[in-house]
PDB file of C-alpha atoms in Angstrom:
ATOM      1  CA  UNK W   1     -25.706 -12.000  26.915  1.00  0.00           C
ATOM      2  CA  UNK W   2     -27.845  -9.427  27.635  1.00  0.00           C
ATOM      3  CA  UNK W   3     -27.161  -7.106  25.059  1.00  0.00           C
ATOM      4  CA  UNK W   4     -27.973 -10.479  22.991  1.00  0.00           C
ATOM      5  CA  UNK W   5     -31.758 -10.405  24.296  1.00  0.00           C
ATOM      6  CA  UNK W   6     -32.075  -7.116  24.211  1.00  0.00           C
ATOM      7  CA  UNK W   7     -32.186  -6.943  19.904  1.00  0.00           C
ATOM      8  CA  UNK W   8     -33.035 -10.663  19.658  1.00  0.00           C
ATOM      9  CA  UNK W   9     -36.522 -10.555  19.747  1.00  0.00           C
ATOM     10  CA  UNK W  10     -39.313 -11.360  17.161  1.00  0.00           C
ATOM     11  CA  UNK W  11     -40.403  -8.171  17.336  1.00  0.00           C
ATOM     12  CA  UNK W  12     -37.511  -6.505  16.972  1.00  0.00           C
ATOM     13  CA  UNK W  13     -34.590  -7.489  14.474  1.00  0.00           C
ATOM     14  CA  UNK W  14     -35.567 -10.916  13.969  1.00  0.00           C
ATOM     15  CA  UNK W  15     -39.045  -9.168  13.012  1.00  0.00           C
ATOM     16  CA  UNK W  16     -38.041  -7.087  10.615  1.00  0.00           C
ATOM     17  CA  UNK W  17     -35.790  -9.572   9.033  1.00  0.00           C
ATOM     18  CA  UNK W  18     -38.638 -11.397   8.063  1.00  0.00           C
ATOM     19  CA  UNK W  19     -41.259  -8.848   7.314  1.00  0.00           C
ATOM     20  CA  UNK W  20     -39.540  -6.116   5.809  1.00  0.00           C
ATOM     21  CA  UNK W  21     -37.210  -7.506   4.167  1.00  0.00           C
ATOM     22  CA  UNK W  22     -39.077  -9.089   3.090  1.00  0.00           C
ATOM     23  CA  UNK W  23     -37.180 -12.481   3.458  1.00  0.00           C
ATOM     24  CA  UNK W  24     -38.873 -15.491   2.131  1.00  0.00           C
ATOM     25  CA  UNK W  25     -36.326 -17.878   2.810  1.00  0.00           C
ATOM     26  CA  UNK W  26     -36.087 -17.073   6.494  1.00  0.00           C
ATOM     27  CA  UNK W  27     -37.577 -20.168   8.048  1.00  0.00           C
ATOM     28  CA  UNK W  28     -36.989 -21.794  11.306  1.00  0.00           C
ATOM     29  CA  UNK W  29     -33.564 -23.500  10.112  1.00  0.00           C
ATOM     30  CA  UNK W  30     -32.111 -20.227   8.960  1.00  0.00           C
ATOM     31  CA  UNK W  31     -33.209 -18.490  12.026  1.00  0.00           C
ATOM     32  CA  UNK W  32     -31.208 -20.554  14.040  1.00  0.00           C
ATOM     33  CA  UNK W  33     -28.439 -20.079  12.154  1.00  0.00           C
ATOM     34  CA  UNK W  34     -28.869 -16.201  12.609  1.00  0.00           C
ATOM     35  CA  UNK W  35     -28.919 -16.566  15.968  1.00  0.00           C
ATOM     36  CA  UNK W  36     -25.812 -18.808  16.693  1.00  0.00           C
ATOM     37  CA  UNK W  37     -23.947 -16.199  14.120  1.00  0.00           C
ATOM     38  CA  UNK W  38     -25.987 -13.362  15.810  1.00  0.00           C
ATOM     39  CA  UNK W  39     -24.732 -14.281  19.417  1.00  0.00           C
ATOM     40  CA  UNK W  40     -21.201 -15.170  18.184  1.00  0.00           C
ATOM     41  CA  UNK W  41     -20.650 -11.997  16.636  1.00  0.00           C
ATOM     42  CA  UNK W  42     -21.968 -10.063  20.047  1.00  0.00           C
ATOM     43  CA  UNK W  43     -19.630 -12.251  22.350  1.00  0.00           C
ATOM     44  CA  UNK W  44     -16.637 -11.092  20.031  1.00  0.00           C
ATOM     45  CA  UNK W  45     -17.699  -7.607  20.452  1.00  0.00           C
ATOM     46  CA  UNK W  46     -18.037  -8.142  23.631  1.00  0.00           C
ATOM     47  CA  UNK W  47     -14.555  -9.526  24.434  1.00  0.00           C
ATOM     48  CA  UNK W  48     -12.856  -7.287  21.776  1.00  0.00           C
ATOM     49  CA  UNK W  49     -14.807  -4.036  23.962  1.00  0.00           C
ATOM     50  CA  UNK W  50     -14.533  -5.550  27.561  1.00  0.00           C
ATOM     51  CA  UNK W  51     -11.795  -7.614  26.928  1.00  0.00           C
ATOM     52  CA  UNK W  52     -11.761 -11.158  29.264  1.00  0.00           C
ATOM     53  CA  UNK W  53     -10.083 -11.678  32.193  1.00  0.00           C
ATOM     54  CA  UNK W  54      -6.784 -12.897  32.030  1.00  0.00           C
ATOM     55  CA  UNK W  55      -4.615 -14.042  34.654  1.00  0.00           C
ATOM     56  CA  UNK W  56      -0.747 -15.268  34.030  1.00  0.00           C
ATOM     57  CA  UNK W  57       1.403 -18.007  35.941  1.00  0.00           C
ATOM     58  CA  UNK W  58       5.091 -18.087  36.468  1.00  0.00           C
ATOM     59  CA  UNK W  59       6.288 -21.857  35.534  1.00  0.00           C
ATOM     60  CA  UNK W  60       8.630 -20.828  38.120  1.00  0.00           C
ATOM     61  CA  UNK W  61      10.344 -18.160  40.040  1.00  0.00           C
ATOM     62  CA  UNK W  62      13.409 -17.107  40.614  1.00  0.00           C
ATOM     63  CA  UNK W  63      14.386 -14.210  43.055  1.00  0.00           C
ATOM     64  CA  UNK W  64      13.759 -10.892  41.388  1.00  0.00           C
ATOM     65  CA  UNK W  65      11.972 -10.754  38.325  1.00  0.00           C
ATOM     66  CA  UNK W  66      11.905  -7.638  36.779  1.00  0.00           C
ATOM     67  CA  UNK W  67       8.455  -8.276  34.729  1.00  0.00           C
ATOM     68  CA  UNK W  68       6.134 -10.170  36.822  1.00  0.00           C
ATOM     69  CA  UNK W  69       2.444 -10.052  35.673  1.00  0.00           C
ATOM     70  CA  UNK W  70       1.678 -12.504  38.424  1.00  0.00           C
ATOM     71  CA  UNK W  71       2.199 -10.372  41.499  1.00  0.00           C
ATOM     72  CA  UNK W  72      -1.177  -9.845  42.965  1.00  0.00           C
ATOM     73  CA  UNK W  73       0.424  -6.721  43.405  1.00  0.00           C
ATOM     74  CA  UNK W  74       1.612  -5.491  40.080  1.00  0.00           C
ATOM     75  CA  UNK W  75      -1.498  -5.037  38.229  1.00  0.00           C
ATOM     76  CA  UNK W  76      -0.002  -2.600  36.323  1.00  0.00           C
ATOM     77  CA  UNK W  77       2.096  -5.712  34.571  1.00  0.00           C
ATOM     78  CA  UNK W  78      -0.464  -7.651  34.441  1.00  0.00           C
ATOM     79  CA  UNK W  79      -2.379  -4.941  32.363  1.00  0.00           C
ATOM     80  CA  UNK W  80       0.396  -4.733  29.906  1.00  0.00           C
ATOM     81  CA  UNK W  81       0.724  -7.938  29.572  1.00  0.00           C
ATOM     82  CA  UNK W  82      -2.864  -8.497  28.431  1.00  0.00           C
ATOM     83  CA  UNK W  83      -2.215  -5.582  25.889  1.00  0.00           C
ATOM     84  CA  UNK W  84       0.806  -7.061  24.413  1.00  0.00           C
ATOM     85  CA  UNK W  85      -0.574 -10.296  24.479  1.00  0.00           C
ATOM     86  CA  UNK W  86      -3.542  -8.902  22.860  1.00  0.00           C
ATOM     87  CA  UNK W  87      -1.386  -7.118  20.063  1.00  0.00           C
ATOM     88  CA  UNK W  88       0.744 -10.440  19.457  1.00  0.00           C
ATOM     89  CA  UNK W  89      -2.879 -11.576  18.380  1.00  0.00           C
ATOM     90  CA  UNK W  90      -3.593  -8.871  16.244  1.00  0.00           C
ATOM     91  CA  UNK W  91      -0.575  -9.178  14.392  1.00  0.00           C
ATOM     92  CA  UNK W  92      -0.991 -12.884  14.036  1.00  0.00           C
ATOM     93  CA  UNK W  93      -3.993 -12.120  11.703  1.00  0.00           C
ATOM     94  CA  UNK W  94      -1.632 -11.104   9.051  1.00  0.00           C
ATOM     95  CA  UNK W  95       0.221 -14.139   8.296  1.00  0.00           C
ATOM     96  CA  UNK W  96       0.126 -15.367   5.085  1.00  0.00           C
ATOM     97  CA  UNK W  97       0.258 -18.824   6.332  1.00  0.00           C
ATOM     98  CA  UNK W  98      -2.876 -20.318   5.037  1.00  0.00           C
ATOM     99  CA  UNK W  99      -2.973 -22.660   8.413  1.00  0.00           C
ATOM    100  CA  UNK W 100      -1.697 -20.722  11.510  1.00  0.00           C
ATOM    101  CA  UNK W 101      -1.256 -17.416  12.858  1.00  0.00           C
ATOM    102  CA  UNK W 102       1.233 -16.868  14.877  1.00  0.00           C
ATOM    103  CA  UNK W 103       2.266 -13.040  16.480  1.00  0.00           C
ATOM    104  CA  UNK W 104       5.093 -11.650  18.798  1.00  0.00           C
ATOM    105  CA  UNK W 105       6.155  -8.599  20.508  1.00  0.00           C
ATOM    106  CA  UNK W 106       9.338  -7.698  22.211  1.00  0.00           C
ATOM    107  CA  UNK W 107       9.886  -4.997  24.807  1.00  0.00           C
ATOM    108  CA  UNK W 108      13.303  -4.126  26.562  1.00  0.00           C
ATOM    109  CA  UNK W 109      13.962  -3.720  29.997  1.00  0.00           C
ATOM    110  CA  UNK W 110      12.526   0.382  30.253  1.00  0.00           C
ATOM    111  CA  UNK W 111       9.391  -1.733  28.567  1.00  0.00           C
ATOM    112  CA  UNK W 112       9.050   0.007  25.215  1.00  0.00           C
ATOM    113  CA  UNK W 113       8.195  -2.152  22.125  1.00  0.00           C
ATOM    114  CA  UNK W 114      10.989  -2.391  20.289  1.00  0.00           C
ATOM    115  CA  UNK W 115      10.467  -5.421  17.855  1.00  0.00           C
ATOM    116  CA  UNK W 116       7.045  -7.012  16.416  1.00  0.00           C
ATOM    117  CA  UNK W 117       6.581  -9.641  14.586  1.00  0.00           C
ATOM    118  CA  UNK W 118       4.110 -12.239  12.696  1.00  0.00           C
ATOM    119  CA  UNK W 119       4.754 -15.791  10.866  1.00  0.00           C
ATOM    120  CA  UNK W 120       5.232 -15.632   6.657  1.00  0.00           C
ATOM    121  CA  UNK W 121       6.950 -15.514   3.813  1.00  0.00           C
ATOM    122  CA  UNK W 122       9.846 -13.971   3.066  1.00  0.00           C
ATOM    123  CA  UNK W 123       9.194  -9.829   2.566  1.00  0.00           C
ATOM    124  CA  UNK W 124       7.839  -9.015  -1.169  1.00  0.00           C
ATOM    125  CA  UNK W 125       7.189 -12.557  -1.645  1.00  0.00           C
ATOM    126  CA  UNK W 126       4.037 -13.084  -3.944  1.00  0.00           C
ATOM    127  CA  UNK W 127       1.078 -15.321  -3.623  1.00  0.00           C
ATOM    128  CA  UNK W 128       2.223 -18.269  -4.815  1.00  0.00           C
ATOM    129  CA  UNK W 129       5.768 -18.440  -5.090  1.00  0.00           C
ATOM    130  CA  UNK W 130       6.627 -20.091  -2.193  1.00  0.00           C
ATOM    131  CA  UNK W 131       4.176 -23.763  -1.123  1.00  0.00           C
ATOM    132  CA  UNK W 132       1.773 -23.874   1.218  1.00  0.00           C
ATOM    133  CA  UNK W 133       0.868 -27.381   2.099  1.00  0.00           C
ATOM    134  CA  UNK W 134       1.431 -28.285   5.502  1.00  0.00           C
ATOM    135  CA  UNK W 135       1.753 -32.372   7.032  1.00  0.00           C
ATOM    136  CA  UNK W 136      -1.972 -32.838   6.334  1.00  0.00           C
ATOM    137  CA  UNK W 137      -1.376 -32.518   2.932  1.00  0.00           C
ATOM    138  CA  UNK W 138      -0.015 -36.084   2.557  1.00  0.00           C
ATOM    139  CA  UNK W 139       0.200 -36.133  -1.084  1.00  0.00           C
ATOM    140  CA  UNK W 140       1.772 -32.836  -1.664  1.00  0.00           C
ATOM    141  CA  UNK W 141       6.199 -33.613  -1.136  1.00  0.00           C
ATOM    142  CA  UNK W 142       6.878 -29.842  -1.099  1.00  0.00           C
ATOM    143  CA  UNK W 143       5.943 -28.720   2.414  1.00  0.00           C
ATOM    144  CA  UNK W 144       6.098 -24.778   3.610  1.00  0.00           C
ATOM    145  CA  UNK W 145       8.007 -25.315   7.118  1.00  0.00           C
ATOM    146  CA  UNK W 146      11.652 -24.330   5.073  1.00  0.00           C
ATOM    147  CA  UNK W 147      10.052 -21.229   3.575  1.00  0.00           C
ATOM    148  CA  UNK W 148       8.075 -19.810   6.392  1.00  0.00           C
ATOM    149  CA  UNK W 149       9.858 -17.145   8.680  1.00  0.00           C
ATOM    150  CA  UNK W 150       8.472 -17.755  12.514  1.00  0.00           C
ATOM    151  CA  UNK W 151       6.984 -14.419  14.601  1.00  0.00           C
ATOM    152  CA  UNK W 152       9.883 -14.782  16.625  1.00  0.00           C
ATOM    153  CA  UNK W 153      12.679 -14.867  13.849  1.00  0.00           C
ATOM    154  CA  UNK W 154      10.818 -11.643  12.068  1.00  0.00           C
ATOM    155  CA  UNK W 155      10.431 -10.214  15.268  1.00  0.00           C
ATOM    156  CA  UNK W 156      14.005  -9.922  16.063  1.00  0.00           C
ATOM    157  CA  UNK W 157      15.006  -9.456  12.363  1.00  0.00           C
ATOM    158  CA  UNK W 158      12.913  -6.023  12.194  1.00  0.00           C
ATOM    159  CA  UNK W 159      13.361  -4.789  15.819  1.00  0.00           C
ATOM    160  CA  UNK W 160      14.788  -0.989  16.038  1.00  0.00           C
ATOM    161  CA  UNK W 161      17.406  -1.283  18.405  1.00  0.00           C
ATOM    162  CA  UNK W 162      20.241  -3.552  18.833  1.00  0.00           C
ATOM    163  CA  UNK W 163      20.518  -4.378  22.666  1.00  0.00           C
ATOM    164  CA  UNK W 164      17.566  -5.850  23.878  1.00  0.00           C
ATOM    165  CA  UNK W 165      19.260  -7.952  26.243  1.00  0.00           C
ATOM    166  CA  UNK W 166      17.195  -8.072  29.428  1.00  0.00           C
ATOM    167  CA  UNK W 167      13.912  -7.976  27.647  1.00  0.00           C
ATOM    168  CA  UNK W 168      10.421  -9.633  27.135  1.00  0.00           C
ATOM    169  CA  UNK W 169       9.052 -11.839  24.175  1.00  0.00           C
ATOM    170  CA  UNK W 170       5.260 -11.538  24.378  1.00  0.00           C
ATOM    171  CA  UNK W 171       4.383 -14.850  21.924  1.00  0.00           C
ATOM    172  CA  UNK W 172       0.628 -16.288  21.107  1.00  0.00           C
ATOM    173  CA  UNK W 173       2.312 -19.897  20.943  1.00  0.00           C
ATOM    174  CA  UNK W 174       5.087 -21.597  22.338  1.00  0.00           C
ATOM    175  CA  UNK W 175       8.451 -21.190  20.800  1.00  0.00           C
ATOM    176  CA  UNK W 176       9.783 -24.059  18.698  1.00  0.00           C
ATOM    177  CA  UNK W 177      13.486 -25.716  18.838  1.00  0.00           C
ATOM    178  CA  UNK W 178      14.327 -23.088  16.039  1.00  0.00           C
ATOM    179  CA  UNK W 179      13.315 -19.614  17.449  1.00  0.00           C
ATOM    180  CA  UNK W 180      14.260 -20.929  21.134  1.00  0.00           C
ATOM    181  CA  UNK W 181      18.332 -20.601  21.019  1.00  0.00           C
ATOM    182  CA  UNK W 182      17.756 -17.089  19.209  1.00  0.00           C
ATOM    183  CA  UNK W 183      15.871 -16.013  21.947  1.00  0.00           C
ATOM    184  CA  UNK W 184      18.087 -16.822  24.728  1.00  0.00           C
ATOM    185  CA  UNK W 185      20.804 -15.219  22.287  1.00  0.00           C
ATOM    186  CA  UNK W 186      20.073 -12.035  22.149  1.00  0.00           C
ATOM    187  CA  UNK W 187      19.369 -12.104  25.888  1.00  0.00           C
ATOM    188  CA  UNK W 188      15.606 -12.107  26.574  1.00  0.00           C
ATOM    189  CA  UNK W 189      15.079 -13.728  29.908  1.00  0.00           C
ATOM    190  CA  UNK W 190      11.105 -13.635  30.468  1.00  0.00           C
ATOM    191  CA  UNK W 191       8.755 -15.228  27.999  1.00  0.00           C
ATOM    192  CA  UNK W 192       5.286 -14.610  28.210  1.00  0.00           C
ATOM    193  CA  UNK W 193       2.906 -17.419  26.296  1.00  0.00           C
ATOM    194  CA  UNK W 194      -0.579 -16.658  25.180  1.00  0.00           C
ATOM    195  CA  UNK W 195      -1.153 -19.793  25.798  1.00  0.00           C
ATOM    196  CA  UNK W 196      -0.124 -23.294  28.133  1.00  0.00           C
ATOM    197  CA  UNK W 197       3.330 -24.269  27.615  1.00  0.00           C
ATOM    198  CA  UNK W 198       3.361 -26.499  24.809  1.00  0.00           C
ATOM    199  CA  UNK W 199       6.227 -29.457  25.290  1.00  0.00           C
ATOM    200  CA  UNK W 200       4.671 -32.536  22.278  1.00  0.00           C
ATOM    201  CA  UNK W 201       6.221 -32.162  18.576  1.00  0.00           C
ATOM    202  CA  UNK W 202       3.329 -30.524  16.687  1.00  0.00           C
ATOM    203  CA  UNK W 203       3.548 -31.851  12.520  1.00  0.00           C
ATOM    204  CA  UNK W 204       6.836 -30.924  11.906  1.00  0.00           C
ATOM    205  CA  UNK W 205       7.852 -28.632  14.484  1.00  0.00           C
ATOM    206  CA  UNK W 206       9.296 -29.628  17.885  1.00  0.00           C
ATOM    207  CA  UNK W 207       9.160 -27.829  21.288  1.00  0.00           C
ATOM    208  CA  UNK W 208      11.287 -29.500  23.246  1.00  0.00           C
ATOM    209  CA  UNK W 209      14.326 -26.975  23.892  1.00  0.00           C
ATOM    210  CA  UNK W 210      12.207 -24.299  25.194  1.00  0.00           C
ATOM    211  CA  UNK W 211      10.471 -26.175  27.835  1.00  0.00           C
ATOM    212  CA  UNK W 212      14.052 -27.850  28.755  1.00  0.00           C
ATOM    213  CA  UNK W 213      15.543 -24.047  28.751  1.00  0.00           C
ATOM    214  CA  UNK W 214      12.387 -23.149  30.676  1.00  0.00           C
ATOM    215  CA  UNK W 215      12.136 -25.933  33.770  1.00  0.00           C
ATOM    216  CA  UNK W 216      15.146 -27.682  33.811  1.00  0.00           C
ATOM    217  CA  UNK W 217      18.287 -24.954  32.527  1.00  0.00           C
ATOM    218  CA  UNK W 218      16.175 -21.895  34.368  1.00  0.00           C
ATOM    219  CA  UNK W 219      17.626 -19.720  30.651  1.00  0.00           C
ATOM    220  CA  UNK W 220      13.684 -18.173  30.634  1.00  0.00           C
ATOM    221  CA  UNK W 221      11.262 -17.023  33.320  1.00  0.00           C
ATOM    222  CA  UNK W 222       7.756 -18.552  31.718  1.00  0.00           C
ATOM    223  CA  UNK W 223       4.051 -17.105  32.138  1.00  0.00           C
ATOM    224  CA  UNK W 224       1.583 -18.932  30.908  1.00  0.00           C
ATOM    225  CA  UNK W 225      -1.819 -16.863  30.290  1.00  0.00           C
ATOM    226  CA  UNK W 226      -5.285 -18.251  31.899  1.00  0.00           C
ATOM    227  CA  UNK W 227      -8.550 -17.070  30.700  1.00  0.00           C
ATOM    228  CA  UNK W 228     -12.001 -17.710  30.345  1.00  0.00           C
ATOM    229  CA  UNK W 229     -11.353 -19.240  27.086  1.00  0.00           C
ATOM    230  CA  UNK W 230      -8.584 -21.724  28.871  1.00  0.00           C
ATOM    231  CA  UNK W 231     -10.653 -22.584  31.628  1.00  0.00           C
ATOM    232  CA  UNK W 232     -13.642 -23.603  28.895  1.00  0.00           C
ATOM    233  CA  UNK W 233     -11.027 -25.561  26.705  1.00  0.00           C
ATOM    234  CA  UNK W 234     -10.091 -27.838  30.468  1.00  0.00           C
ATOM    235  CA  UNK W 235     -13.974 -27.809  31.107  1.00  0.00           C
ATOM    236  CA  UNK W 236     -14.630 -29.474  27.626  1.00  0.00           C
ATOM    237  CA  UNK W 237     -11.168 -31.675  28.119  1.00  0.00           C
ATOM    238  CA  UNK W 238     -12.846 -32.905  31.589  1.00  0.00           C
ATOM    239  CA  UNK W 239     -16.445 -33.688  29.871  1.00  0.00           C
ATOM    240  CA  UNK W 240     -17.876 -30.448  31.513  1.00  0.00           C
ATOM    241  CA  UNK W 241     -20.127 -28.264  29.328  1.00  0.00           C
ATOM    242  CA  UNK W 242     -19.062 -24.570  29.759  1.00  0.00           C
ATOM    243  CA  UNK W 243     -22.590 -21.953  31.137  1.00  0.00           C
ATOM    244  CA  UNK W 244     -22.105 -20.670  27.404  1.00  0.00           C
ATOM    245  CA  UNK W 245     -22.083 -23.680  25.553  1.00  0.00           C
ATOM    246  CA  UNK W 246     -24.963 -24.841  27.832  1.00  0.00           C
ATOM    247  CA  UNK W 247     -27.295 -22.240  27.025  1.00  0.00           C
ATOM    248  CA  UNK W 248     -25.969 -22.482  23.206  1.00  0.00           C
ATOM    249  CA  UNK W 249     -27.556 -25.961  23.518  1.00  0.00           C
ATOM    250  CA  UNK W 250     -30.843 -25.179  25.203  1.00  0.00           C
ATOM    251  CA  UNK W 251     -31.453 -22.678  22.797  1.00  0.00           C
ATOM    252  CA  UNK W 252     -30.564 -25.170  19.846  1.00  0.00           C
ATOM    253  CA  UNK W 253     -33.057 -27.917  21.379  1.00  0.00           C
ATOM    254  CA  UNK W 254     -35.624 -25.225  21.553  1.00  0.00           C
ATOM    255  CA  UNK W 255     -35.346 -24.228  18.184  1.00  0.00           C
ATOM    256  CA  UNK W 256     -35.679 -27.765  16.696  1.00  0.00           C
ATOM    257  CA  UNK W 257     -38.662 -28.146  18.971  1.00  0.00           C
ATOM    258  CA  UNK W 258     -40.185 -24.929  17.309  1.00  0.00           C
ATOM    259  CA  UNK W 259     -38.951 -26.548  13.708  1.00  0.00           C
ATOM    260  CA  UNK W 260     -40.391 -29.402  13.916  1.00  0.00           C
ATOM    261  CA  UNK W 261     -44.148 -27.918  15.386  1.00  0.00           C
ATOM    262  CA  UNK W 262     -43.820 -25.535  12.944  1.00  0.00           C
ATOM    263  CA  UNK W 263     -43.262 -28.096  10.052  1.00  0.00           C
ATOM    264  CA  UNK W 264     -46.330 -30.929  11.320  1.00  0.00           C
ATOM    265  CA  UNK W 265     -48.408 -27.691  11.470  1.00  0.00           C
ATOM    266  CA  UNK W 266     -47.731 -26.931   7.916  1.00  0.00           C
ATOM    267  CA  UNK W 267     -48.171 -30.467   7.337  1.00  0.00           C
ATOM    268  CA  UNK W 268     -51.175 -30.533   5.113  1.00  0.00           C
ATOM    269  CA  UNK W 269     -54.168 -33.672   7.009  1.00  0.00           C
ATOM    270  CA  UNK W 270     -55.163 -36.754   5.485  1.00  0.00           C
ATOM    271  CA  UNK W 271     -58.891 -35.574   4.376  1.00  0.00           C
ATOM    272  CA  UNK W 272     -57.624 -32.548   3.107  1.00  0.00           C
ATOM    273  CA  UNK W 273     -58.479 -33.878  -0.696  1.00  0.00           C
ATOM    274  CA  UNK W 274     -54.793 -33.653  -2.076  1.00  0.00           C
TER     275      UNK W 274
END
């Protein structure tokens, strides 16, 4: 936040905005909006930059694991994890799915990516060809769950070698009933979530085998990833407001406080003769 009041000031870029510009149309409102966009854009700098720390939790153990980003210490692991998890986001930007983005990686046991993959439509499929309506979509029959290929599937489809028994699946969401008994096919034995274990049927996808195969068959070793981001979503479940979202606020109220002075002042008096 400090790089945020360090170029948000009226003299500075907010200044020149207005009088050089020029920018007529850059009123109170509009300023606000420039800042809210303004400081959203410098926290995502920020995190991309700095990154955020990120902390992962075995759903349980068993004896020796031989990728444990938990261990206070194996920060090494940890590290990578955070960079794979981070790359499993990256590629989840280039779905096609018009909804969610979904992203994998896979490493085998010497730890060398040997598989990525994202959620889409089949390769060389064009816009269009395939639908894209998903359960919200109530009046559309023709859903795209049948035609979309999950980060996990396309991960294992494209991977470069054939053996990766032994191996991790880095995964921004929880596997579904589908991808789950491919998984424990082809031998991967640690799963590492970018998010909480998910168990509830999501629209028209259910998660149920994974977090049997996780907690009650022992088939995967589970980390689920904390961060900042985490702990603000269970502060906002809870009815806490996050530091961030507080100041967010208190700069909001101020600016309506400013808008509204602003406007009474402009306000012309009653014995003004108009």
């Amino acid at each position: 936040m400090q790089l945020f009041k360090t170029y948000w000031k009226d003299d500075g870029l907010m200044g020149k905005a207005r009088d050089e510009l020029p920018w007529p149309a850059f009123n109170d409102d509009m300023k606000t909006q420039v800042r809210n966009d303004f400081r959203d854009t410098m926290e995502w700098i920020a995190r991309i930059i700095m990154g955020s720390e990120k902390r992962f939790r075995a759903l349980h153990r068993d004896g020796d694991m031989p990728f444990d980003p938990e261990a206070e210490s194996n920060h090494l692991q940890c590290h990578q994890a955070e960079h794979l998890i981070n790359l499993a986001k990256i590629l989840a930007e280039r779905t096609d799915d018009p909804k969610t983005g979904v992203g994998a990686v896979i490493i085998n046991d010497k730890r060398e990516i040997v598989g990525l993959g994202w959620n889409g439509f089949p390769t060389k499929a064009l816009y269009g060809e395939f639908p894209r309506a998903s359960d919200k979509d109530v009046a559309v029959r023709d859903k795209k769950y049948p035609y979309v290929i999950h980060a996990e599937q396309n991960a294992l489809i494209m991977r470069n070698i054939s053996d990766i028994a032994g191996g991790t699946l880095f995964v921004t969401k929880t596997p579904c009933d589908e991808c789950t008994p491919l998984i424990q096919m082809v031998g991967i034995k640690t799963v590492v979530l970018g998010v909480k274990l998910q168990k509830e049927r999501k629209e028209s996808i259910a998660y149920s085998k994974f977090e049997e195969k996780v907690n009650t068959e022992r088939a995967f070793v589970c980390f689920e990833m904390e961060s900042a981001e985490s702990e603000m979503e269970d502060a906002s479940a809870s009815g806490i407001q996050p530091a961030a979202e507080k100041e967010k606020a208190s700069h909001s109220g101020q600016d309506k406080a400013v808008a509204k002075k602003a406007k009474s002042e402009r306000r012309p008096s009653s014995d003004s003769g108009l």
